[in-house]
Short mmCIF file of C-alpha atoms in Angstrom, two decimals:
data_model
loop_
_atom_site.label_atom_id
_atom_site.label_comp_id
_atom_site.label_asym_id
_atom_site.label_seq_id
_atom_site.Cartn_x
_atom_site.Cartn_y
_atom_site.Cartn_z
CA UNK A 1 -19.96 -25.26 6.22
CA UNK A 2 -23.06 -26.30 5.05
CA UNK A 3 -25.81 -27.91 7.36
CA UNK A 4 -29.33 -29.53 6.57
CA UNK A 5 -32.24 -29.54 8.72
CA UNK A 6 -33.22 -30.71 12.03
CA UNK A 7 -33.09 -28.73 15.47
CA UNK A 8 -32.19 -24.97 15.94
CA UNK A 9 -30.43 -24.44 19.00
CA UNK A 10 -29.32 -21.69 21.19
CA UNK A 11 -26.29 -22.32 23.34
CA UNK A 12 -24.45 -19.89 25.76
CA UNK A 13 -20.62 -20.37 25.47
CA UNK A 14 -18.27 -19.11 28.21
CA UNK A 15 -14.78 -19.71 27.15
CA UNK A 16 -11.95 -20.67 29.46
CA UNK A 17 -9.36 -18.13 29.92
CA UNK A 18 -6.26 -20.49 30.63
CA UNK A 19 -6.70 -22.86 27.99
CA UNK A 20 -6.94 -20.44 24.93
CA UNK A 21 -5.27 -17.40 26.50
CA UNK A 22 -8.41 -15.36 25.76
CA UNK A 23 -10.27 -13.09 27.81
CA UNK A 24 -13.46 -14.25 29.56
CA UNK A 25 -16.57 -13.94 27.28
CA UNK A 26 -20.40 -14.72 27.02
CA UNK A 27 -21.99 -14.71 23.73
CA UNK A 28 -25.07 -16.72 22.30
CA UNK A 29 -25.43 -18.29 19.01
CA UNK A 30 -27.81 -19.98 16.91
CA UNK A 31 -26.75 -23.38 15.31
CA UNK A 32 -28.60 -25.80 13.12
CA UNK A 33 -28.54 -29.08 15.36
CA UNK A 34 -27.97 -32.09 13.04
CA UNK A 35 -27.88 -35.90 13.23
CA UNK A 36 -24.16 -35.09 12.69
CA UNK A 37 -23.40 -32.55 15.34
CA UNK A 38 -20.17 -31.55 14.31
CA UNK A 39 -21.43 -28.13 13.53
CA UNK A 40 -21.95 -27.27 17.17
CA UNK A 41 -18.32 -28.12 17.77
CA UNK A 42 -16.86 -25.30 15.65
CA UNK A 43 -16.84 -23.82 19.10
CA UNK A 44 -14.47 -26.56 20.51
CA UNK A 45 -12.09 -26.34 17.57
CA UNK A 46 -10.93 -22.54 18.51
CA UNK A 47 -11.83 -22.41 22.42
CA UNK A 48 -11.88 -24.81 25.26
CA UNK A 49 -15.40 -24.02 26.11
CA UNK A 50 -17.85 -24.30 28.82
CA UNK A 51 -21.04 -25.39 27.24
CA UNK A 52 -24.53 -24.77 28.40
CA UNK A 53 -27.17 -25.68 25.93
CA UNK A 54 -30.09 -23.12 26.17
CA UNK A 55 -32.49 -24.80 23.82
CA UNK A 56 -36.28 -23.68 24.03
CA UNK A 57 -38.39 -26.01 26.07
CA UNK A 58 -40.61 -26.57 23.38
CA UNK A 59 -37.77 -27.86 21.15
CA UNK A 60 -38.50 -31.45 19.84
CA UNK A 61 -36.51 -34.18 21.49
CA UNK A 62 -34.45 -31.59 23.95
CA UNK A 63 -35.03 -32.58 27.76
CA UNK A 64 -33.27 -30.76 30.88
CA UNK A 65 -35.13 -32.81 33.27
CA UNK A 66 -33.95 -36.76 33.77
CA UNK A 67 -37.35 -38.02 35.34
CA UNK A 68 -39.25 -36.28 32.46
CA UNK A 69 -36.92 -37.70 29.80
CA UNK A 70 -37.28 -41.17 31.28
CA UNK A 71 -40.63 -41.31 30.89
CA UNK A 72 -40.49 -40.31 27.20
CA UNK A 73 -37.43 -42.40 26.52
CA UNK A 74 -37.27 -43.09 22.72
CA UNK A 75 -38.33 -39.28 21.84
CA UNK A 76 -34.99 -38.04 23.79
CA UNK A 77 -32.34 -36.69 21.55
CA UNK A 78 -30.71 -34.23 23.55
CA UNK A 79 -30.25 -34.59 27.30
CA UNK A 80 -28.91 -31.40 29.28
CA UNK A 81 -28.06 -32.34 32.65
CA UNK A 82 -25.20 -29.79 33.45
CA UNK A 83 -25.04 -28.12 36.97
CA UNK A 84 -27.17 -30.53 38.90
CA UNK A 85 -25.01 -31.70 41.55
CA UNK A 86 -25.24 -35.12 40.03
CA UNK A 87 -23.07 -37.94 41.38
CA UNK A 88 -24.61 -40.75 39.60
CA UNK A 89 -27.16 -41.81 36.83
CA UNK A 90 -29.95 -44.32 36.96
CA UNK A 91 -29.85 -47.45 35.32
CA UNK A 92 -32.84 -46.39 33.27
CA UNK A 93 -30.88 -43.85 31.21
CA UNK A 94 -29.72 -46.79 29.33
CA UNK A 95 -33.58 -46.86 27.92
CA UNK A 96 -32.71 -43.58 25.95
CA UNK A 97 -31.78 -45.38 22.90
CA UNK A 98 -32.00 -42.58 20.60
CA UNK A 99 -29.86 -40.08 22.37
CA UNK A 100 -27.11 -38.30 20.50
CA UNK A 101 -26.25 -35.41 22.69
CA UNK A 102 -25.60 -35.63 26.59
CA UNK A 103 -24.46 -32.82 28.55
CA UNK A 104 -22.99 -33.78 32.44
CA UNK A 105 -20.67 -30.79 32.70
CA UNK A 106 -20.38 -28.80 36.10
CA UNK A 107 -21.48 -32.01 38.25
CA UNK A 108 -19.81 -34.05 40.85
CA UNK A 109 -18.98 -37.20 39.17
CA UNK A 110 -16.14 -38.89 40.38
CA UNK A 111 -16.13 -41.64 37.94
CA UNK A 112 -17.52 -41.51 34.25
CA UNK A 113 -21.24 -43.34 34.95
CA UNK A 114 -20.99 -46.64 33.37
CA UNK A 115 -24.62 -46.40 32.08
CA UNK A 116 -23.24 -44.04 29.49
CA UNK A 117 -21.48 -47.14 27.95
CA UNK A 118 -25.00 -48.72 26.55
CA UNK A 119 -26.04 -45.31 24.79
CA UNK A 120 -24.68 -46.57 21.50
CA UNK A 121 -26.23 -43.57 19.61
CA UNK A 122 -24.53 -41.09 21.30
CA UNK A 123 -22.52 -38.51 18.98
CA UNK A 124 -21.72 -35.78 21.81
CA UNK A 125 -20.65 -36.18 25.12
CA UNK A 126 -19.72 -33.23 27.32
CA UNK A 127 -18.28 -34.31 30.72
CA UNK A 128 -16.36 -31.14 31.48
CA UNK A 129 -15.90 -29.75 35.05
CA UNK A 130 -16.04 -32.89 37.13
CA UNK A 131 -13.80 -34.74 39.10
CA UNK A 132 -12.87 -37.64 37.03
CA UNK A 133 -9.08 -39.21 37.55
CA UNK A 134 -9.52 -41.84 35.02
CA UNK A 135 -11.52 -43.00 32.29
CA UNK A 136 -13.24 -46.21 31.84
CA UNK A 137 -11.70 -48.79 29.25
CA UNK A 138 -15.49 -49.36 27.92
CA UNK A 139 -15.59 -45.86 26.47
CA UNK A 140 -14.28 -47.24 23.41
CA UNK A 141 -17.76 -48.89 22.53
CA UNK A 142 -19.27 -45.44 21.86
CA UNK A 143 -18.48 -46.09 18.24
CA UNK A 144 -20.83 -43.23 16.86
CA UNK A 145 -19.03 -40.61 19.28
CA UNK A 146 -17.94 -37.63 17.38
CA UNK A 147 -17.04 -35.24 20.04
CA UNK A 148 -15.74 -35.76 23.48
CA UNK A 149 -15.38 -33.13 25.99
CA UNK A 150 -13.15 -34.08 28.94
CA UNK A 151 -11.80 -30.83 29.87
CA UNK A 152 -11.26 -29.41 33.49
CA UNK A 153 -11.02 -32.99 35.32
CA UNK A 154 -8.17 -34.17 36.96
CA UNK A 155 -6.93 -36.95 34.28
CA UNK A 156 -3.42 -38.15 34.43
CA UNK A 157 -3.86 -40.71 31.49
CA UNK A 158 -6.36 -42.20 28.92
CA UNK A 159 -6.96 -45.91 28.41
CA UNK A 160 -5.76 -47.41 25.39
CA UNK A 161 -9.22 -48.11 24.15
CA UNK A 162 -9.83 -44.26 23.29
CA UNK A 163 -8.23 -45.35 19.92
CA UNK A 164 -11.13 -47.28 19.17
CA UNK A 165 -13.60 -44.32 18.70
CA UNK A 166 -12.86 -44.30 14.78
CA UNK A 167 -15.59 -41.66 14.24
CA UNK A 168 -14.27 -39.20 16.80
CA UNK A 169 -13.78 -35.51 15.15
CA UNK A 170 -13.32 -33.39 18.08
CA UNK A 171 -11.54 -34.53 21.65
CA UNK A 172 -10.96 -31.80 24.27
CA UNK A 173 -8.50 -32.77 27.05
CA UNK A 174 -7.55 -29.44 28.16
CA UNK A 175 -6.91 -28.52 31.85
CA UNK A 176 -6.12 -31.91 33.13
CA UNK A 177 -2.79 -33.54 34.46
CA UNK A 178 -1.88 -35.37 31.79
CA UNK A 179 1.95 -36.39 31.36
CA UNK A 180 1.33 -38.43 28.20
CA UNK A 181 -1.18 -40.36 26.14
CA UNK A 182 -1.51 -43.86 24.79
CA UNK A 183 0.01 -44.26 21.46
CA UNK A 184 -3.30 -45.58 20.22
CA UNK A 185 -4.38 -41.94 20.12
CA UNK A 186 -2.91 -42.04 16.52
CA UNK A 187 -5.80 -44.57 15.53
CA UNK A 188 -8.20 -41.72 15.74
CA UNK A 189 -8.14 -41.27 11.70
CA UNK A 190 -10.88 -38.76 11.57
CA UNK A 191 -9.82 -36.59 14.23
CA UNK A 192 -9.79 -32.89 13.26
CA UNK A 193 -9.50 -31.27 16.58
CA UNK A 194 -7.43 -32.04 19.62
CA UNK A 195 -6.88 -29.65 22.44
CA UNK A 196 -4.39 -30.91 25.24
CA UNK A 197 -4.13 -27.18 26.71
CA UNK A 198 -3.09 -26.67 30.23
CA UNK A 199 -1.74 -30.19 30.99
CA UNK A 200 1.82 -31.49 32.25
CA UNK A 201 3.00 -32.37 28.72
CA UNK A 202 6.95 -32.35 28.17
CA UNK A 203 7.03 -34.18 24.74
CA UNK A 204 4.64 -34.52 22.31
CA UNK A 205 2.63 -37.65 22.86
CA UNK A 206 3.61 -40.54 20.25
CA UNK A 207 0.86 -41.46 18.15
CA UNK A 208 -0.21 -37.82 17.07
CA UNK A 209 2.04 -37.54 14.17
CA UNK A 210 -0.42 -40.39 12.58
CA UNK A 211 -3.10 -38.04 12.79
CA UNK A 212 -3.51 -37.47 9.02
CA UNK A 213 -6.74 -35.45 9.27
CA UNK A 214 -5.86 -33.16 12.15
CA UNK A 215 -6.49 -29.62 11.64
CA UNK A 216 -6.16 -28.00 14.93
CA UNK A 217 -3.78 -28.87 17.70
CA UNK A 218 -3.55 -26.97 21.09
CA UNK A 219 -0.77 -27.70 23.47
CA UNK A 220 -0.52 -24.30 25.05
CA UNK A 221 0.13 -24.11 28.68
CA UNK A 222 2.27 -27.57 29.06
CA UNK A 223 5.94 -28.09 29.49
CA UNK A 224 7.28 -28.61 25.95
CA UNK A 225 10.93 -27.61 25.29
CA UNK A 226 10.67 -28.68 21.46
CA UNK A 227 8.64 -30.55 19.13
CA UNK A 228 9.87 -33.56 17.50
CA UNK A 229 10.75 -33.91 13.53
CA UNK A 230 7.47 -36.16 13.21
CA UNK A 231 5.38 -33.18 13.47
CA UNK A 232 5.83 -32.33 9.91
CA UNK A 233 3.68 -35.61 9.08
CA UNK A 234 0.80 -33.61 10.28
CA UNK A 235 0.14 -31.98 6.62
CA UNK A 236 -3.45 -31.34 7.17
CA UNK A 237 -2.97 -28.93 10.23
CA UNK A 238 -4.03 -25.50 9.71
CA UNK A 239 -3.62 -24.21 13.54
CA UNK A 240 -0.82 -25.16 15.91
CA UNK A 241 -0.86 -23.37 19.39
CA UNK A 242 2.29 -23.61 21.32
CA UNK A 243 1.99 -20.51 23.47
CA UNK A 244 3.14 -20.61 27.25
CA UNK A 245 5.70 -23.46 27.02
CA UNK A 246 9.39 -23.49 27.25
CA UNK A 247 10.11 -23.69 23.48
CA UNK A 248 13.55 -22.46 22.21
CA UNK A 249 13.46 -24.11 18.90
CA UNK A 250 11.56 -25.98 16.34
CA UNK A 251 12.60 -28.73 14.13
CA UNK A 252 13.12 -27.60 10.25
CA UNK A 253 10.72 -30.37 9.53
CA UNK A 254 7.67 -27.71 10.18
CA UNK A 255 8.52 -26.44 6.58
CA UNK A 256 6.19 -29.54 5.77
CA UNK A 257 3.32 -28.06 7.37
CA UNK A 258 2.38 -26.18 4.22
CA UNK A 259 -1.55 -25.91 5.22
CA UNK A 260 -0.56 -24.04 8.60
CA UNK A 261 -2.18 -20.76 8.56
CA UNK A 262 -1.70 -19.92 12.28
CA UNK A 263 0.92 -20.66 14.61
CA UNK A 264 1.28 -19.09 18.12
CA UNK A 265 4.51 -19.09 20.16
CA UNK A 266 4.21 -16.19 22.81
CA UNK A 267 5.51 -16.72 26.06
CA UNK A 268 8.27 -18.96 24.94
CA UNK A 269 12.33 -18.57 25.13
CA UNK A 270 12.58 -18.25 21.43
CA UNK A 271 15.71 -16.18 20.26
CA UNK A 272 15.28 -13.69 17.33
CA UNK A 273 17.35 -15.68 15.11
CA UNK A 274 15.21 -18.80 15.63
CA UNK A 275 11.97 -16.52 14.65
CA UNK A 276 13.50 -15.60 11.61
CA UNK A 277 14.14 -19.06 10.62
CA UNK A 278 10.50 -20.04 11.16
CA UNK A 279 9.31 -17.25 9.67
CA UNK A 280 11.24 -18.38 6.40
CA UNK A 281 10.15 -22.01 6.95
CA UNK A 282 6.29 -20.93 6.97
CA UNK A 283 6.06 -17.60 4.73
CA UNK A 284 2.20 -18.14 4.53
CA UNK A 285 1.68 -18.63 8.16
CA UNK A 286 0.27 -16.04 10.55
CA UNK A 287 3.11 -16.39 13.52
CA UNK A 288 2.34 -14.76 17.04
CA UNK A 289 4.81 -14.20 19.19
#
């Protein structure tokens, strides 16, 4: 992936064990930060991450102190307020008209702060590890949002307005209590990564089959017993993670997933003859079981 200039940033990422089935690790990376921040989210593509930006204090446009940020409102591009025991945001945060990245993870929010709805230029919003049970309908007003991380909260559903975020490319909903999703999820035509790991899904939510640009789908650690035939419509899919479910069989339509390169199936009650069938249907795919 190529990238142009803006800010060079350091991030510390600590992957979640349960969502990804990987061992805990901590590592540092250096990224080029753009107006289009999708580069940063390569790590949400493969991991359900806890993200803590560790940008140098002299990095232009980056702030960690809310009071200081409000004193330089038009200069703020990146605001990192993670692990500050926040329960509310001041109304004045709406003055940050040029804010592109907002990190509010590891706080004590019980509802998504309504002040966020006015941050029209926001491209990345990280709300992981709070105490949300719902997401407000007006979140659909954030038309420029490309990355939304709501992992590790207490969500049971999403509003249908989520489908209005037409520029969304990465949606992380892992480690919640989701039973289903609104069918409007299928309107996210630019979505490339969807993480639904560690929820309570028993069937694939309707609408997902409409995500023509979806490349990576996490459904691990749910209660799935099979997948619908419509899974074959996701022809851009390159990774499908199904480990730790109750799947015994997959539909023959998976043969249509000709771009699939990784399929994880371990910790499912799949009989040997079914595995043989899957191998024949997907000869170019790495299958882990």
